[in-house]
Short mmCIF file of C-alpha atoms and ligand atoms in Angstrom, two decimals:
data_model
loop_
_atom_site.label_atom_id
_atom_site.label_comp_id
_atom_site.label_asym_id
_atom_site.label_seq_id
_atom_site.Cartn_x
_atom_site.Cartn_y
_atom_site.Cartn_z
CA MET A 1 0.03 0.37 -0.35
CA ASP A 2 1.48 2.94 -0.77
CA VAL A 3 0.10 6.02 1.32
CA TRP A 4 0.02 9.81 0.35
CA ILE A 5 -1.02 12.64 3.03
CA LEU A 6 -1.22 15.78 1.42
CA GLU A 7 -1.60 19.23 2.39
CA SER A 8 -5.67 20.02 1.55
CA ALA A 9 -7.94 18.22 -0.45
CA GLU A 10 -7.15 19.98 -3.53
CA ALA A 11 -3.42 17.97 -3.68
CA VAL A 12 -5.19 15.39 -3.38
CA ALA A 13 -6.80 15.97 -6.26
CA VAL A 14 -4.63 17.38 -8.34
CA LYS A 15 -2.03 14.02 -7.55
CA ALA A 16 -5.33 11.52 -8.22
CA ALA A 17 -5.53 13.41 -11.90
CA ASP A 18 -1.59 13.02 -12.03
CA ILE A 19 -2.02 9.14 -12.11
CA CYS A 20 -4.73 8.43 -13.91
CA ALA A 21 -3.65 11.00 -16.37
CA ASP A 22 -0.08 9.01 -16.56
CA LEU A 23 -2.19 6.11 -16.74
CA ILE A 24 -4.04 7.42 -20.29
CA GLN A 25 -0.68 8.71 -21.43
CA GLN A 26 0.68 5.37 -20.78
CA LYS A 27 -2.46 3.67 -22.12
CA PRO A 28 -5.33 5.86 -24.36
CA ASP A 29 -7.85 3.11 -24.16
CA ALA A 30 -7.49 2.12 -20.17
CA ARG A 31 -10.23 1.35 -18.59
CA LEU A 32 -11.56 3.14 -15.44
CA GLY A 33 -13.84 2.60 -12.16
CA LEU A 34 -15.48 5.11 -11.64
CA ALA A 35 -16.85 5.88 -7.72
CA THR A 36 -19.85 8.58 -7.80
CA GLY A 37 -20.00 10.85 -3.97
CA THR A 38 -18.52 13.90 -2.56
CA THR A 39 -14.92 12.52 -2.46
CA PRO A 40 -14.09 12.48 -6.46
CA GLN A 41 -15.61 15.73 -7.40
CA ALA A 42 -12.78 17.81 -7.16
CA LEU A 43 -10.53 14.89 -8.62
CA TYR A 44 -13.08 14.97 -12.02
CA ALA A 45 -12.50 18.74 -11.91
CA GLU A 46 -9.51 17.94 -12.55
CA LEU A 47 -9.64 15.65 -15.24
CA ILE A 48 -12.25 17.89 -17.43
CA ARG A 49 -10.02 20.96 -16.56
CA ARG A 50 -7.00 19.21 -18.03
CA ASN A 51 -9.65 17.56 -21.26
CA GLN A 52 -10.83 21.10 -21.57
CA LEU A 53 -6.80 22.19 -22.18
CA GLY A 54 -6.16 19.65 -24.61
CA HIS A 55 -3.44 17.48 -22.01
CA LEU A 56 -5.64 14.81 -21.13
CA SER A 57 -8.24 12.85 -24.20
CA PHE A 58 -10.81 10.39 -23.07
CA SER A 59 -11.65 10.05 -27.48
CA ARG A 60 -10.68 5.74 -26.30
CA ILE A 61 -10.74 5.51 -22.69
CA GLU A 62 -13.71 3.51 -21.67
CA THR A 63 -15.61 3.95 -18.07
CA PHE A 64 -16.94 1.26 -15.13
CA ASN A 65 -18.85 2.83 -12.36
CA LEU A 66 -18.87 0.99 -9.13
CA ASP A 67 -23.01 1.08 -8.27
CA GLU A 68 -26.43 2.22 -8.99
CA TYR A 69 -29.26 2.38 -7.36
CA LEU A 70 -32.15 0.05 -7.35
CA GLY A 71 -35.79 0.33 -9.18
CA VAL A 72 -33.14 4.02 -10.52
CA GLY A 73 -33.32 5.04 -14.30
CA PRO A 74 -30.39 6.55 -15.68
CA GLN A 75 -32.78 9.57 -16.41
CA HIS A 76 -33.40 9.72 -12.88
CA PRO A 77 -31.85 13.17 -11.21
CA GLN A 78 -30.63 11.54 -8.19
CA SER A 79 -29.55 8.37 -10.34
CA PHE A 80 -25.29 7.07 -10.13
CA GLN A 81 -25.64 8.06 -13.94
CA GLN A 82 -26.71 11.41 -13.94
CA ALA A 83 -24.43 12.21 -11.31
CA MET A 84 -21.42 10.57 -13.26
CA ARG A 85 -22.55 13.04 -16.55
CA ASN A 86 -23.06 16.05 -14.51
CA SER A 87 -19.93 15.88 -12.62
CA LEU A 88 -17.51 14.32 -15.81
CA PHE A 89 -19.08 12.67 -18.56
CA ALA A 90 -20.97 15.33 -20.14
CA HIS A 91 -17.44 17.22 -19.83
CA VAL A 92 -15.01 15.44 -21.62
CA ASP A 93 -14.74 13.42 -25.11
CA VAL A 94 -15.26 10.25 -23.63
CA ASP A 95 -18.08 8.03 -25.90
CA PRO A 96 -20.73 7.92 -24.08
CA ALA A 97 -21.39 3.66 -25.49
CA ASN A 98 -17.98 3.51 -23.58
CA THR A 99 -19.17 4.69 -20.30
CA HIS A 100 -21.12 1.77 -17.92
CA VAL A 101 -23.16 2.03 -15.16
CA PRO A 102 -25.29 -0.91 -14.00
CA ALA A 103 -28.77 -0.30 -14.85
CA GLY A 104 -31.03 -0.08 -11.62
CA ASP A 105 -34.06 -0.55 -13.12
CA SER A 106 -33.38 -3.58 -14.81
CA PRO A 107 -36.29 -5.79 -14.86
CA ASP A 108 -33.69 -8.57 -13.39
CA PRO A 109 -31.40 -6.56 -11.02
CA VAL A 110 -30.23 -10.28 -9.93
CA ALA A 111 -28.93 -11.39 -13.99
CA GLU A 112 -28.13 -7.35 -14.69
CA ALA A 113 -25.93 -8.01 -11.45
CA ALA A 114 -24.70 -11.40 -13.30
CA SER A 115 -24.24 -9.43 -16.90
CA TYR A 116 -22.38 -6.12 -15.41
CA GLU A 117 -19.52 -8.65 -14.28
CA ALA A 118 -19.65 -10.46 -17.01
CA LEU A 119 -19.05 -7.22 -19.15
CA ILE A 120 -15.80 -6.00 -17.17
CA LYS A 121 -14.06 -9.69 -17.73
CA ALA A 122 -14.66 -9.83 -21.13
CA ARG A 123 -13.26 -6.40 -21.52
CA GLY A 124 -10.60 -6.65 -20.12
CA GLY A 125 -10.76 -5.72 -16.88
CA ILE A 126 -9.86 -2.68 -14.88
CA ASP A 127 -7.14 -0.84 -15.17
CA LEU A 128 -7.13 1.21 -12.15
CA GLN A 129 -10.01 1.56 -9.55
CA ILE A 130 -11.36 4.74 -8.32
CA LEU A 131 -12.62 4.81 -4.66
CA GLY A 132 -13.91 6.41 -2.16
CA ILE A 133 -14.52 4.95 1.62
CA GLY A 134 -18.05 5.74 3.49
CA ARG A 135 -18.19 6.66 7.50
CA ASN A 136 -18.91 3.03 7.87
CA GLY A 137 -15.95 1.62 5.96
CA HIS A 138 -17.47 0.61 2.47
CA ILE A 139 -16.98 0.71 -0.20
CA GLY A 140 -18.78 0.70 -3.37
CA PHE A 141 -21.91 -0.77 -1.31
CA ASN A 142 -20.32 -3.06 0.17
CA GLU A 143 -21.49 -2.56 2.98
CA PRO A 144 -20.01 -4.28 6.40
CA GLY A 145 -20.47 -7.52 6.73
CA SER A 146 -19.84 -8.19 2.91
CA SER A 147 -18.05 -10.63 1.92
CA LEU A 148 -14.47 -10.08 1.05
CA GLY A 149 -15.54 -12.96 -2.28
CA SER A 150 -18.30 -10.86 -3.35
CA ARG A 151 -19.10 -10.09 -7.05
CA THR A 152 -21.02 -7.55 -8.30
CA ARG A 153 -24.73 -7.83 -6.95
CA VAL A 154 -27.58 -6.53 -5.28
CA LYS A 155 -27.00 -4.91 -1.65
CA THR A 156 -29.19 -3.55 1.02
CA LEU A 157 -28.18 -0.57 2.22
CA SER A 158 -26.66 0.51 5.85
CA ARG A 159 -28.75 3.03 7.84
CA ALA A 160 -26.05 4.58 8.61
CA THR A 161 -25.14 4.68 4.24
CA LEU A 162 -28.80 5.60 3.56
CA ARG A 163 -28.51 8.71 5.98
CA ASP A 164 -25.40 9.39 5.04
CA ASN A 165 -26.77 9.33 1.06
CA ARG A 166 -29.88 12.08 2.33
CA LEU A 167 -27.92 14.70 3.82
CA GLY A 168 -28.17 17.78 2.29
CA LYS A 169 -31.15 16.52 -0.17
CA PRO A 170 -34.22 16.02 2.00
CA ASP A 171 -36.36 15.50 -0.66
CA PHE A 172 -34.52 12.19 -1.60
CA GLU A 173 -36.26 9.13 -1.02
CA ALA A 174 -32.79 7.35 -1.46
CA PRO A 175 -33.71 3.38 -2.28
CA ILE A 176 -32.97 1.13 0.12
CA MET A 177 -30.90 -1.52 -2.58
CA ALA A 178 -28.44 -0.93 -5.39
CA ILE A 179 -26.44 -3.22 -7.31
CA THR A 180 -22.71 -2.80 -6.95
CA MET A 181 -19.49 -4.83 -8.01
CA GLY A 182 -18.34 -7.15 -4.91
CA ILE A 183 -15.75 -6.84 -2.64
CA ALA A 184 -13.42 -9.16 -5.14
CA THR A 185 -14.89 -7.87 -8.34
CA ILE A 186 -12.91 -4.62 -6.75
CA LEU A 187 -9.78 -6.75 -5.91
CA ASP A 188 -9.40 -8.08 -10.05
CA ALA A 189 -8.73 -4.53 -10.92
CA LYS A 190 -4.90 -4.28 -11.65
CA ALA A 191 -4.94 -0.83 -9.12
CA LEU A 192 -6.70 0.86 -6.90
CA LEU A 193 -6.98 4.49 -6.55
CA VAL A 194 -8.30 5.28 -3.01
CA LEU A 195 -9.26 8.53 -1.85
CA ALA A 196 -10.32 10.41 1.52
CA THR A 197 -10.34 13.83 2.95
CA GLY A 198 -12.34 15.52 5.83
CA GLU A 199 -12.31 14.22 9.38
CA ALA A 200 -15.75 12.39 9.02
CA LYS A 201 -13.62 9.93 7.44
CA ALA A 202 -10.26 9.48 9.78
CA ALA A 203 -11.87 6.51 11.71
CA ALA A 204 -12.72 4.66 8.75
CA VAL A 205 -9.50 5.81 7.20
CA ALA A 206 -7.79 4.16 9.98
CA ALA A 207 -9.56 0.89 10.09
CA ALA A 208 -9.40 0.47 6.56
CA LEU A 209 -5.70 1.01 6.53
CA GLU A 210 -4.39 0.54 9.91
CA GLY A 211 -6.97 -2.11 11.37
CA PRO A 212 -7.70 -6.08 10.43
CA LEU A 213 -8.66 -7.25 7.66
CA THR A 214 -12.26 -8.23 8.11
CA ALA A 215 -14.93 -7.84 6.45
CA SER A 216 -16.61 -5.63 9.20
CA CYS A 217 -14.71 -2.97 8.01
CA PRO A 218 -14.77 -3.79 3.89
CA ALA A 219 -12.23 -0.92 2.73
CA SER A 220 -9.99 -2.89 5.14
CA ALA A 221 -9.96 -5.09 1.85
CA ILE A 222 -7.48 -2.66 0.12
CA GLN A 223 -4.75 -4.65 2.04
CA LEU A 224 -4.73 -7.51 -0.26
CA HIS A 225 -4.40 -5.17 -3.25
CA PRO A 226 -0.55 -5.30 -4.76
CA ASP A 227 -0.51 -2.40 -6.36
CA ALA A 228 -3.29 0.19 -4.32
CA THR A 229 -2.44 3.99 -3.61
CA VAL A 230 -4.00 5.94 -0.81
CA ILE A 231 -4.59 9.80 -0.60
CA LEU A 232 -5.55 11.40 1.81
CA ASP A 233 -5.75 14.85 3.56
CA PRO A 234 -4.80 15.27 6.99
CA ALA A 235 -8.17 14.89 7.94
CA ALA A 236 -8.77 12.08 7.03
CA ALA A 237 -5.35 10.82 8.44
CA ALA A 238 -5.74 12.15 11.57
CA ASP A 239 -6.47 8.62 12.86
CA LEU A 240 -3.96 6.88 11.84
CA ARG A 241 -0.66 5.41 13.51
CA LEU A 242 1.69 4.43 11.59
CA THR A 243 2.24 9.01 9.91
CA ASP A 244 5.80 8.75 10.80
CA TYR A 245 5.98 5.61 8.65
CA TYR A 246 4.18 6.81 5.46
CA GLU A 247 6.39 10.07 6.26
CA LEU A 248 9.72 8.22 5.95
CA VAL A 249 8.55 6.96 2.82
CA ASP A 250 7.58 9.98 1.20
CA GLN A 251 10.62 11.26 1.57
CA ALA A 252 12.42 8.49 0.11
CA ARG A 253 10.53 8.71 -2.72
CA ARG A 254 11.47 12.78 -3.07
CA ARG A 255 15.35 11.69 -2.49
CA LEU A 256 14.94 8.36 -5.08
CA THR A 257 13.28 11.28 -7.43
CA SER A 258 15.94 13.95 -6.61
CA ARG A 259 18.98 11.63 -8.33
C1 LIG B 1 -20.17 5.63 -4.73
C2 LIG B 1 -20.16 4.70 -4.09
C3 LIG B 1 -19.31 4.89 -2.08
C4 LIG B 1 -19.11 6.46 -1.87
C5 LIG B 1 -18.61 6.47 -0.30
C6 LIG B 1 -18.24 7.86 0.22
O1 LIG B 1 -20.24 4.93 -5.72
O2 LIG B 1 -19.71 3.72 -3.95
O3 LIG B 1 -19.02 3.85 -1.64
O4 LIG B 1 -17.15 6.31 -2.58
O5 LIG B 1 -19.26 6.06 0.37
O6 LIG B 1 -18.91 8.86 -0.45
P1 LIG B 1 -18.18 10.52 -0.13
O7 LIG B 1 -17.33 10.42 -1.25
O8 LIG B 1 -19.05 11.20 -0.64
O9 LIG B 1 -17.98 10.59 0.84
#
């Protein structure tokens, strides 16, 4: 695990955009795994900025989102499909046909989950999966208790997630179920890029990075991944115990690159 503690949420977004840009430069037809929610918004804004300046092209990129609410169609204002259009897809040169989000309004959600999993495999797997972390340690909608071996499937959201999802949207009756990539699906990605900012995430980040590997904290599964980069601001890193070591690694990294 490569842990970066940067000075601000803005710095987190810029570093994350650098990692995405490096991948896209090396592999212009890369497959990106995307997350919705607040955390990656600054990253998406930075990617849009670079795309509009002509520094970065998504024209051959294919994307796979982690999850979608059950019973919510792509045009629903609260759908993750719509959120992705608003925060990224509509503003960059990605081909809409290459952007995949589970069909939350499928008449057969169980079959839809299986075919989403099969699609990811058939396309060759995800090169870089972007992840936020829920305050309860979820990744995707893999709530505490989710099998570490889970695949894309229908999951019931926890009360804590339902509360978090309603924050700032008093009129939104958040669906209580979703189709989500499983933890094993996420771990199949060639690389993980985990982002967390703000003090509300400090406990979940500490449990994920330094707690035991456990289904009670689904984000702890990232400990199993051989190529996971975690980028934090100081507030999200506040409960970590190994900060001194992460700083030492950073110093060593800087020494290496300045040679
Ligand atoms: C979003 C997702 C969730 C969020 C997590 C953090 O597609 O799968 O796991 O990444 O709930 O959400 P924010 O970033 O809003 O705090």
